[in-house]
PDB file of C-alpha atoms in Angstrom:
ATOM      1  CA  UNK A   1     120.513  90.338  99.373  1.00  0.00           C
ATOM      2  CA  UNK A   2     117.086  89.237  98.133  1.00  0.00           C
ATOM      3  CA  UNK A   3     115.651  90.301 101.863  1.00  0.00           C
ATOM      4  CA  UNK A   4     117.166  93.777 101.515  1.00  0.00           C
ATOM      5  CA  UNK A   5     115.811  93.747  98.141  1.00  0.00           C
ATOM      6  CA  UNK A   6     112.459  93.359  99.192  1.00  0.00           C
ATOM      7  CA  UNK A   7     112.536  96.124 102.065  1.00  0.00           C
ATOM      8  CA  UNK A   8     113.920  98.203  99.275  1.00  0.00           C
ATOM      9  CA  UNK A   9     110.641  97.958  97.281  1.00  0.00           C
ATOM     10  CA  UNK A  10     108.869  98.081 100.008  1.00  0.00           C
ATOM     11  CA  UNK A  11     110.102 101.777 101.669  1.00  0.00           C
ATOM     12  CA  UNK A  12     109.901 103.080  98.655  1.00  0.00           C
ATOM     13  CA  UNK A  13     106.067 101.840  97.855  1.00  0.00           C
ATOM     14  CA  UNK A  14     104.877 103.418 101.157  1.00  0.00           C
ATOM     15  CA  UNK A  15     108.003 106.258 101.285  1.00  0.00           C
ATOM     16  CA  UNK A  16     105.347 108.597  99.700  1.00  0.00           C
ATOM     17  CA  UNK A  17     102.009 109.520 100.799  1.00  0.00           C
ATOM     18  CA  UNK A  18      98.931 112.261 100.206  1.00  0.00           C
ATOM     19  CA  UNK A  19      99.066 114.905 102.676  1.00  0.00           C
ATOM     20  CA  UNK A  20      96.003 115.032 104.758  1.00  0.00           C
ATOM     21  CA  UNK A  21      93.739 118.686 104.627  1.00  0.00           C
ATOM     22  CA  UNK A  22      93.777 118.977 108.228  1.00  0.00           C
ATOM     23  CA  UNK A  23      90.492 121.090 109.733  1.00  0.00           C
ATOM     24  CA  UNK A  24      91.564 124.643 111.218  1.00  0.00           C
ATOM     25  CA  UNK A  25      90.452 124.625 114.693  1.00  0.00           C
ATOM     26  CA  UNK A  26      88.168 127.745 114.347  1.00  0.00           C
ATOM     27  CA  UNK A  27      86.466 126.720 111.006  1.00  0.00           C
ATOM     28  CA  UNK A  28      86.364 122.978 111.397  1.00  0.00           C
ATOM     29  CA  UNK A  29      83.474 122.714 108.760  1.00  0.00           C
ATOM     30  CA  UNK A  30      85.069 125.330 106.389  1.00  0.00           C
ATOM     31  CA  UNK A  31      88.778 125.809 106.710  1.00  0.00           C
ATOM     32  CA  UNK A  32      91.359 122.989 105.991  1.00  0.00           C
ATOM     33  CA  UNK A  33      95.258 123.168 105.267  1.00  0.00           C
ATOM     34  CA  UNK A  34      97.060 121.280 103.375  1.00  0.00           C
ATOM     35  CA  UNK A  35     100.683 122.046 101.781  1.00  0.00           C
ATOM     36  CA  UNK A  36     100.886 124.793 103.792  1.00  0.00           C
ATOM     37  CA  UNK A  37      97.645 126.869 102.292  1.00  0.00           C
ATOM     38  CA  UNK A  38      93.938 127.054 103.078  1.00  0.00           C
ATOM     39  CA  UNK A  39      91.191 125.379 100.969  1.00  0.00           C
ATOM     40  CA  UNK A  40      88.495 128.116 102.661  1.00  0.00           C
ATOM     41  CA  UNK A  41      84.871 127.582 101.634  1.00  0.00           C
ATOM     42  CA  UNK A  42      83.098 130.333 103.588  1.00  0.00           C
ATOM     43  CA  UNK A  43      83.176 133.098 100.758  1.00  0.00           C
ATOM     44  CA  UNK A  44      80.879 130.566  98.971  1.00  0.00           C
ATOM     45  CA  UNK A  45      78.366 130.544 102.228  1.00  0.00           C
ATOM     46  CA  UNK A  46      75.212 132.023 103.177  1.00  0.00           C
ATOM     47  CA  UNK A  47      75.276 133.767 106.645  1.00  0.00           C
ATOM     48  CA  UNK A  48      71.318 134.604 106.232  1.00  0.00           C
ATOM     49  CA  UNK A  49      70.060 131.183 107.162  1.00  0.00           C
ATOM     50  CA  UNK A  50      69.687 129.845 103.314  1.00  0.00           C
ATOM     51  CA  UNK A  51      71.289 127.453 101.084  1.00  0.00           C
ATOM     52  CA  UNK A  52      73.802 129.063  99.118  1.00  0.00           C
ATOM     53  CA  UNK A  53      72.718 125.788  96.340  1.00  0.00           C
ATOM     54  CA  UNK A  54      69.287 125.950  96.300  1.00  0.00           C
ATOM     55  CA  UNK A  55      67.558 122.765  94.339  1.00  0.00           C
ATOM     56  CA  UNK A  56      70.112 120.833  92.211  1.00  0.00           C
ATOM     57  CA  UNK A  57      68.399 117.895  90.699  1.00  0.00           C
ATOM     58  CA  UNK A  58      69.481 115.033  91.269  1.00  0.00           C
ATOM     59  CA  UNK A  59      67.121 112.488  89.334  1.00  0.00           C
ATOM     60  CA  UNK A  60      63.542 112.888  90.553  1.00  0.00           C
ATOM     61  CA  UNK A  61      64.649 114.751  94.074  1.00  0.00           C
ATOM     62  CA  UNK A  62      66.075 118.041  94.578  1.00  0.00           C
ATOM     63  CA  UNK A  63      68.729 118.641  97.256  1.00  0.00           C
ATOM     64  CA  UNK A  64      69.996 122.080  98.730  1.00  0.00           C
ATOM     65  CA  UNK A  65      73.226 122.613 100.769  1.00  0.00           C
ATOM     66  CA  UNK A  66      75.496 124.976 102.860  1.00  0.00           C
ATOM     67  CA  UNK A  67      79.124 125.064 103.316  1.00  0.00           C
ATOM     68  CA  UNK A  68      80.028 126.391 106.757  1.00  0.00           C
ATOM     69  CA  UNK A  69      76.854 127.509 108.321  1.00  0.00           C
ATOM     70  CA  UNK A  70      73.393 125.491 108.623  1.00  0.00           C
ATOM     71  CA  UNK A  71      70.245 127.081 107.244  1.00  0.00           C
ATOM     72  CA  UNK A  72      66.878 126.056 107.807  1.00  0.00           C
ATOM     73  CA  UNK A  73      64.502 125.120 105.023  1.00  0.00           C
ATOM     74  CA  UNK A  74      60.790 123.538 105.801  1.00  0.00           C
ATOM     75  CA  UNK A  75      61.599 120.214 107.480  1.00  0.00           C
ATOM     76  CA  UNK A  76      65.126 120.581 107.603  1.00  0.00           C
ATOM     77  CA  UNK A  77      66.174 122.603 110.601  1.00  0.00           C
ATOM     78  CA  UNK A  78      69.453 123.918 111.386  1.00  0.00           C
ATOM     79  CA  UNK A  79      71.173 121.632 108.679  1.00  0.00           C
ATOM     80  CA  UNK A  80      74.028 121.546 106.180  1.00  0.00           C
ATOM     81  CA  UNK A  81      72.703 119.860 103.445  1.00  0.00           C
ATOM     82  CA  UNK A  82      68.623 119.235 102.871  1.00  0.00           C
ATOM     83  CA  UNK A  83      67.040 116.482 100.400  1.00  0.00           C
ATOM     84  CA  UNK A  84      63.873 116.996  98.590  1.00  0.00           C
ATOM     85  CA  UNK A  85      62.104 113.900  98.093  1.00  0.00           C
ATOM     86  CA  UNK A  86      58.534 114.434  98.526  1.00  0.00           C
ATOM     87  CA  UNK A  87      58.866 115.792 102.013  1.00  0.00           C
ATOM     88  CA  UNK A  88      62.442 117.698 103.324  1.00  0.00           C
ATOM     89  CA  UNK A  89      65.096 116.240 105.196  1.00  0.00           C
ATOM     90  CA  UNK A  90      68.096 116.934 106.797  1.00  0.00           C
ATOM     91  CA  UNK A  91      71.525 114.998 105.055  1.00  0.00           C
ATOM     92  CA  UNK A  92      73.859 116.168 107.778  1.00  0.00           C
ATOM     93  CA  UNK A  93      74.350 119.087 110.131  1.00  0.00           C
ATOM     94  CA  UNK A  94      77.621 121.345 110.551  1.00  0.00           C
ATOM     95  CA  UNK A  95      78.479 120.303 113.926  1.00  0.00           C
ATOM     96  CA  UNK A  96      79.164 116.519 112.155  1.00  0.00           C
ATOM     97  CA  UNK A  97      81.507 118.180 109.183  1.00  0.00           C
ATOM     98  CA  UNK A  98      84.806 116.376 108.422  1.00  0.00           C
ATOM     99  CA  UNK A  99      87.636 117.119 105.945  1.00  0.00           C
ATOM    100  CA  UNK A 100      88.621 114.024 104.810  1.00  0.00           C
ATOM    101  CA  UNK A 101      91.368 112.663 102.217  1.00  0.00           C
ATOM    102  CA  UNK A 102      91.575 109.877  99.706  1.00  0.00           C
ATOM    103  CA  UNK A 103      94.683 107.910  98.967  1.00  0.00           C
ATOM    104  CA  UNK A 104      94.172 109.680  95.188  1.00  0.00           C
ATOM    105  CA  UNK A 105      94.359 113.057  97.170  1.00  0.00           C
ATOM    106  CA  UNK A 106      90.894 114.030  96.568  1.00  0.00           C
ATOM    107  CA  UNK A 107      89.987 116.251  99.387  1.00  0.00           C
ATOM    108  CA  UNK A 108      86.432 116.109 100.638  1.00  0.00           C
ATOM    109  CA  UNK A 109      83.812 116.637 103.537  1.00  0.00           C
ATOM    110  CA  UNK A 110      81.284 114.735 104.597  1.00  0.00           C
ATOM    111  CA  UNK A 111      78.128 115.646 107.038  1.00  0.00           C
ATOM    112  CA  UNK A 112      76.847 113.047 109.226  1.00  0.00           C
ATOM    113  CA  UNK A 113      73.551 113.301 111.647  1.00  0.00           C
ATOM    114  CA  UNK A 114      70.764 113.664 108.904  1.00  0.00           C
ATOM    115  CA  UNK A 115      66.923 112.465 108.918  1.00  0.00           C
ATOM    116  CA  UNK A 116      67.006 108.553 109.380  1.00  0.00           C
ATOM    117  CA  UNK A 117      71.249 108.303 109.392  1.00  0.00           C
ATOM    118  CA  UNK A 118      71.665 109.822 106.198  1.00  0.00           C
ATOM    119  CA  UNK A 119      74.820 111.854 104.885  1.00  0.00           C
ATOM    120  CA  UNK A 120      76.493 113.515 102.344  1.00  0.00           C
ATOM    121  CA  UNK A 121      79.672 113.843 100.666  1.00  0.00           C
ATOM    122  CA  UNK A 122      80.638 117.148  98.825  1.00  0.00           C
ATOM    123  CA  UNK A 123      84.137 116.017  96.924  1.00  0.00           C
ATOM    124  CA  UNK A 124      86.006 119.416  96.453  1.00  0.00           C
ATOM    125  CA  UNK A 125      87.014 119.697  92.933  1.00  0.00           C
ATOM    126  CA  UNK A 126      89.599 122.966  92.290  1.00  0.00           C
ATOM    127  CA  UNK A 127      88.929 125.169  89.057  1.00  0.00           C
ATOM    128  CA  UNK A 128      91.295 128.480  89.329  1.00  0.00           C
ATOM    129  CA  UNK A 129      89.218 129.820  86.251  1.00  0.00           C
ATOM    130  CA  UNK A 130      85.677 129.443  88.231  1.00  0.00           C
ATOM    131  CA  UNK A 131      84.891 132.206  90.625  1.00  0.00           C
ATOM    132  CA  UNK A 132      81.685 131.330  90.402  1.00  0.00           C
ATOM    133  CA  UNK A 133      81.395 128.123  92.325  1.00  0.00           C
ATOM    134  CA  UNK A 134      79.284 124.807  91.351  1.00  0.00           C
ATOM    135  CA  UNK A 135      77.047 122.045  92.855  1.00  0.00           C
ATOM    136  CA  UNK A 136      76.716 118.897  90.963  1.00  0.00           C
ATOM    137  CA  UNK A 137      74.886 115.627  92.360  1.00  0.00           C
ATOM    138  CA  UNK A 138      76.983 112.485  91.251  1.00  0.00           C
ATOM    139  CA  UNK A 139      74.449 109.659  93.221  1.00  0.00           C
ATOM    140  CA  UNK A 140      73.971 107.501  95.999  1.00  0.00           C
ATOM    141  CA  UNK A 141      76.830 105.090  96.357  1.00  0.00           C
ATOM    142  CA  UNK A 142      75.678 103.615  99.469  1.00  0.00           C
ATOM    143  CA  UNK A 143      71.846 103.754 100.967  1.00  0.00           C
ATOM    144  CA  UNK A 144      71.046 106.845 102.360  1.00  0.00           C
ATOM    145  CA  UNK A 145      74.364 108.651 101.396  1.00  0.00           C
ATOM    146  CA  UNK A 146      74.335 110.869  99.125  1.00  0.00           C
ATOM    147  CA  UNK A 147      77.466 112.213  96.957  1.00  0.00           C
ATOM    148  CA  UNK A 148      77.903 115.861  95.516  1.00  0.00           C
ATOM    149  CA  UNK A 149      81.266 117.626  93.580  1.00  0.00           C
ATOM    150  CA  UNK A 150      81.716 120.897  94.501  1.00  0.00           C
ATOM    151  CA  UNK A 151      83.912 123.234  91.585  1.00  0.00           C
ATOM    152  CA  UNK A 152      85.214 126.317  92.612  1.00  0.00           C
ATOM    153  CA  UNK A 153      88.345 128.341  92.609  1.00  0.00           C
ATOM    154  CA  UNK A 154      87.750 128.365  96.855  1.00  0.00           C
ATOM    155  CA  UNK A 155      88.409 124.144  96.208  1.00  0.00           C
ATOM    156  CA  UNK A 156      92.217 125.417  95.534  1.00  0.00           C
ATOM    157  CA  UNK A 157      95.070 125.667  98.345  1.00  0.00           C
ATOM    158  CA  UNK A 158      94.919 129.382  98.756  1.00  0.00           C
ATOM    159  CA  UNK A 159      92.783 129.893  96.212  1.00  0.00           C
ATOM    160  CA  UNK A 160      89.949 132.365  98.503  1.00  0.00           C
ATOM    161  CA  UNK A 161      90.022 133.405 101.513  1.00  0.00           C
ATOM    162  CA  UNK A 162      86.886 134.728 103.838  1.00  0.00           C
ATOM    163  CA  UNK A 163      86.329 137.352 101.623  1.00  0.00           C
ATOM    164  CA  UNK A 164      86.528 135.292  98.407  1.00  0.00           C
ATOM    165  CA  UNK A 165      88.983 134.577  95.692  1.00  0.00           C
ATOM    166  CA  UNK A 166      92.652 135.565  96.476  1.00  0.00           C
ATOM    167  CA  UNK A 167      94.127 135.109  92.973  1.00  0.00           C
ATOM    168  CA  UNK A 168      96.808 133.036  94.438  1.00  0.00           C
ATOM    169  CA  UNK A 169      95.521 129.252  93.920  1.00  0.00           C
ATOM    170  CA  UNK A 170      97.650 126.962  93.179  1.00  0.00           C
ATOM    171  CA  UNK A 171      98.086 123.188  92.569  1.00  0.00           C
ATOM    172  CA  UNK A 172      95.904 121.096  94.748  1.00  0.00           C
ATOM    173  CA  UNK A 173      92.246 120.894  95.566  1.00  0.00           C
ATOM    174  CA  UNK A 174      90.092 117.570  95.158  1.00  0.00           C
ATOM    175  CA  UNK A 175      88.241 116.215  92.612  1.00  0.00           C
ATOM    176  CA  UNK A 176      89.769 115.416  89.075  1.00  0.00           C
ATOM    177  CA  UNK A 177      88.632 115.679  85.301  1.00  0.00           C
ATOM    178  CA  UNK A 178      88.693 118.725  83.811  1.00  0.00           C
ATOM    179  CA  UNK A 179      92.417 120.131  82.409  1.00  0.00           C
ATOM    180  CA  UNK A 180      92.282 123.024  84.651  1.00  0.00           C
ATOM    181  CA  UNK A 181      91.033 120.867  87.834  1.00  0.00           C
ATOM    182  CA  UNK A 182      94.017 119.280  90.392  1.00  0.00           C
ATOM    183  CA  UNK A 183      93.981 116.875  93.415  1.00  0.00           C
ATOM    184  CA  UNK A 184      94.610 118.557  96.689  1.00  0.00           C
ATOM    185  CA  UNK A 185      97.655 116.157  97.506  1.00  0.00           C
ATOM    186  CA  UNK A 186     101.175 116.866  98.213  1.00  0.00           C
ATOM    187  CA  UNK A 187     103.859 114.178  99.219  1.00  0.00           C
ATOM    188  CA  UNK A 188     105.213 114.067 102.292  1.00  0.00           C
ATOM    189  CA  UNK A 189     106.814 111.042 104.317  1.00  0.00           C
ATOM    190  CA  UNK A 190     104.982 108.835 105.381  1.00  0.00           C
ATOM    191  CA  UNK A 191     105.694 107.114 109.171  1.00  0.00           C
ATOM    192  CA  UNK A 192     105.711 102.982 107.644  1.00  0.00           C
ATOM    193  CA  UNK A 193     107.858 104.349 104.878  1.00  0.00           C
ATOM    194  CA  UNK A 194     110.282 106.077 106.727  1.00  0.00           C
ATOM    195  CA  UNK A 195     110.548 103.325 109.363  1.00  0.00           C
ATOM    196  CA  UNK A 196     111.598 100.562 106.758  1.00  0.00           C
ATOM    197  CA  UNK A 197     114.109 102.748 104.817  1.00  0.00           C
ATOM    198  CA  UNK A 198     115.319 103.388 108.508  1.00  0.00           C
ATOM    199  CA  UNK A 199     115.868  99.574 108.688  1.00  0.00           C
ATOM    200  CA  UNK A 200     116.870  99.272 105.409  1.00  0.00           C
ATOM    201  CA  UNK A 201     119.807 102.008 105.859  1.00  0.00           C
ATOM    202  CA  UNK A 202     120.966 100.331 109.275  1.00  0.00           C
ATOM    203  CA  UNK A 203     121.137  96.984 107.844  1.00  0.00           C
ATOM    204  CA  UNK A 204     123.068  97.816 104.661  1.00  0.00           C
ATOM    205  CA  UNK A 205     125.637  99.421 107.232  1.00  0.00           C
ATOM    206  CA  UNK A 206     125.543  96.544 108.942  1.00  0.00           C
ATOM    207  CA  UNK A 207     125.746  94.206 105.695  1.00  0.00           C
ATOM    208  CA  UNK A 208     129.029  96.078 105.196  1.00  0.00           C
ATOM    209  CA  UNK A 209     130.945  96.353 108.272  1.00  0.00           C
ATOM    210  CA  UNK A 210     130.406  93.284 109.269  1.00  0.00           C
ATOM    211  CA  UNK A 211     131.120  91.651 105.681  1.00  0.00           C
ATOM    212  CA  UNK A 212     134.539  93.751 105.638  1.00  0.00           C
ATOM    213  CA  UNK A 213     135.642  92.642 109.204  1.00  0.00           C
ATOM    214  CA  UNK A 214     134.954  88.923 108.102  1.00  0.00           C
ATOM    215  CA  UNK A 215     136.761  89.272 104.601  1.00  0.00           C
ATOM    216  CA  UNK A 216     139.738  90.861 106.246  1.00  0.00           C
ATOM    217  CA  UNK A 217     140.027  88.903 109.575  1.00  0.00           C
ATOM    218  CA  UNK A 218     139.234  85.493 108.363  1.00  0.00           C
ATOM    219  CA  UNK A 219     139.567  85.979 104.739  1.00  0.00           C
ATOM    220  CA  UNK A 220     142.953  87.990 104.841  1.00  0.00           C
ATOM    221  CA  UNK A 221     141.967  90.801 102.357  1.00  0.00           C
ATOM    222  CA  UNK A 222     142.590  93.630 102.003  1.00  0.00           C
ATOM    223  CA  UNK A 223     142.039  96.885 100.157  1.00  0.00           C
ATOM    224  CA  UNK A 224     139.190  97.006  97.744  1.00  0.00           C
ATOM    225  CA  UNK A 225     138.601  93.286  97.953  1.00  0.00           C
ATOM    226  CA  UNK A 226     137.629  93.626 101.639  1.00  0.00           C
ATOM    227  CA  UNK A 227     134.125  94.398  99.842  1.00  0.00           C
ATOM    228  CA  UNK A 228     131.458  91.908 100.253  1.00  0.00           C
ATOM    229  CA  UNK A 229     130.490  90.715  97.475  1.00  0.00           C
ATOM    230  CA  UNK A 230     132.494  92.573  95.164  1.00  0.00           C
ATOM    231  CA  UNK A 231     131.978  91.493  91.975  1.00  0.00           C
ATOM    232  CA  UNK A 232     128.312  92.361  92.295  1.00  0.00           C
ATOM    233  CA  UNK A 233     128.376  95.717  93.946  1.00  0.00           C
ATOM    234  CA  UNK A 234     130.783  96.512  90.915  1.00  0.00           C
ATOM    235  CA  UNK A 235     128.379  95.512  88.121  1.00  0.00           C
ATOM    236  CA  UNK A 236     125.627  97.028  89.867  1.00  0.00           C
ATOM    237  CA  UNK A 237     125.572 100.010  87.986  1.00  0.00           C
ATOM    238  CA  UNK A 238     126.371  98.066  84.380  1.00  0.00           C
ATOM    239  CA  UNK A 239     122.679  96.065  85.087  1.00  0.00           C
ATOM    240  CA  UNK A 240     120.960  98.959  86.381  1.00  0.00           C
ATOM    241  CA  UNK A 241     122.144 100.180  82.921  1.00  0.00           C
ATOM    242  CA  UNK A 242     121.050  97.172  81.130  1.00  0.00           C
ATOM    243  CA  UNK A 243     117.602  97.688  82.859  1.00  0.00           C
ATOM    244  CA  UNK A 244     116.816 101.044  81.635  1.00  0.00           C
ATOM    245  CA  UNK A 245     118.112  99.721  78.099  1.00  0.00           C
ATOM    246  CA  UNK A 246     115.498  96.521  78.329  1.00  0.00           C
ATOM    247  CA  UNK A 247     112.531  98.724  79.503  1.00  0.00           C
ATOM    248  CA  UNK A 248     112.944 102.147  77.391  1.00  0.00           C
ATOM    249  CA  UNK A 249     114.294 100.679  73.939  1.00  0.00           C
ATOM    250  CA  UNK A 250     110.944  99.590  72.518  1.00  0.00           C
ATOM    251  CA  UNK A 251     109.342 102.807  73.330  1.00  0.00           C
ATOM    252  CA  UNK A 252     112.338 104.543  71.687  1.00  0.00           C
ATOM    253  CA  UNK A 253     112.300 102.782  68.792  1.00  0.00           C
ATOM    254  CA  UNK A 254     108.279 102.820  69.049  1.00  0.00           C
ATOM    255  CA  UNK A 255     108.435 106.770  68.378  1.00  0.00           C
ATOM    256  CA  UNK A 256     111.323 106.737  66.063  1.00  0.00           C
ATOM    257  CA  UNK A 257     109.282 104.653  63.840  1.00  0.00           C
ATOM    258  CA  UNK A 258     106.161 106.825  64.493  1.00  0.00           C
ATOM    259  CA  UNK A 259     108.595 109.831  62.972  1.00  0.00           C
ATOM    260  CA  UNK A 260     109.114 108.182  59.866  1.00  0.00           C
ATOM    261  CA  UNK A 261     106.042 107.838  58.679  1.00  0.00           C
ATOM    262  CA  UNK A 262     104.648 110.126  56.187  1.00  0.00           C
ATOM    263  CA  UNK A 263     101.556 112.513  56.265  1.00  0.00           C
ATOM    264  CA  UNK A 264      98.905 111.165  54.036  1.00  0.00           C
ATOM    265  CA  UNK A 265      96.319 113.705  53.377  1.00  0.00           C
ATOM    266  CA  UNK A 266      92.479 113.075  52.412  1.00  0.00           C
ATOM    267  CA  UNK A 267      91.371 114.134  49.040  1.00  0.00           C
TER     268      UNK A 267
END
């Protein structure tokens, strides 16, 4: 019982996963589903060979980028992002772009190939209130990578589409913090998880046709009593009970007391 306990715990810890924002084929740097919408970024691009965010600080250096299509500025040729740092250089080129997503759900893509092996990661934070999208430099967690939050109503499954906001965003997009802001996650099951409650199932079924063939072959029972175990499949539900009681009472009694207490106001 304690093994099947275990497997239990463990289905159900890896049961549930964040859905991936896989790239569409035909916008790999600009298109990715996920929950069965489109986070679409390239309403919020420049087609004319500029940045569409042109010199966001980012401590004494300036930085410039482009979702979708690469733009040329001074040193940086043909690139997706462009650092400013007493000379220009590239942080990544379009060709390199990948949608990638955390195990919070935050939904990001990150350009590779830059001046020197840098790259850069633009975290897509959804805001269904901002049609006007945003560029903020959060650092350089790692030598020569450099980390940006994007906020825009586009950062929203089905939020925009090519020609820009669609007024049908809903929950999801990356990033986290503000009320209005959501992770682009949804669960779905995941392969280990579904494999061990697989297991699981088959060896409970097991567990009790083999248990009731013992108890009435060798053991001679016979209605309920065939059960394995009896007695502690028939308090099961009397200590889940008891479980609930344990954990939940203090909070209960936590707010109740919370209630009772009178409002004492300043004079």
């Amino acid at each position: 019982m304690k093994l099947l306990a275990v497997l239990v715990f463990v289905a159900l810890v890896s049961f549930v996963k964040c859905e991936k924002c896989e790239a569409d084929n035909k916008h790999a740097s600009c298109v990715c589903a996920i929950g069965g919408k489109n986070i679409d970024l390239r309403s919020l691009a420049h087609n004319d060979g500029t940045a569409a965010f042109h010199d966001i600080k980012g401590g004494s250096d300036s930085y410039s980028y482009n979702p979708c299509n690469s733009f040329t500025d001074g040193g940086c040729n043909e690139v997706a992002g462009c650092q400013n740092a007493g000379g220009k250089r590239s942080m990544g080129t379009q060709s390199s772009a990948t949608f990638e997503t955390s195990d919070k759900g935050v939904v990001s893509v990150t350009y590779k190939g830059g001046n020197g092996g840098r790259n850069m990661i633009v975290k897509l934070e959804c805001n269904q209130d901002q049609k006007t999208a945003s560029l903020k430099f959060d650092g350089e967690p790692s030598k020569l990578q450099y980390s940006f939050t994007l906020t825009s109503v586009c950062a929203c499954p089905g939020g925009c589409n090519e020609k820009g906001p669609t007024g049908g965003g809903g929950g999801g997009g990356g990033g986290g913090g503000k009320s209005k802001s959501h992770h682009s996650s949804s669960s779905k099951i995941g392969v280990p998880g579904l494999v061990i409650l697989s297991v699981f199932v088959i060896l409970i079924i097991a567990y009790f046709v083999a248990g009731m063939i013992i108890m009435r072959v060798k053991y001679e029972k016979t209605g309920a009593d065939i059960i394995p175990n009896k007695g502690f499949w028939t308090s099961l539900p009397f200590l889940v009970k008891d479980g609930f009681v344990f954990t939940f009472t203090p909070c209960i009694n936590c707010v109740r007391r919370k209630q009772g207490y009178s409002t004492v106001e300043k004079t």
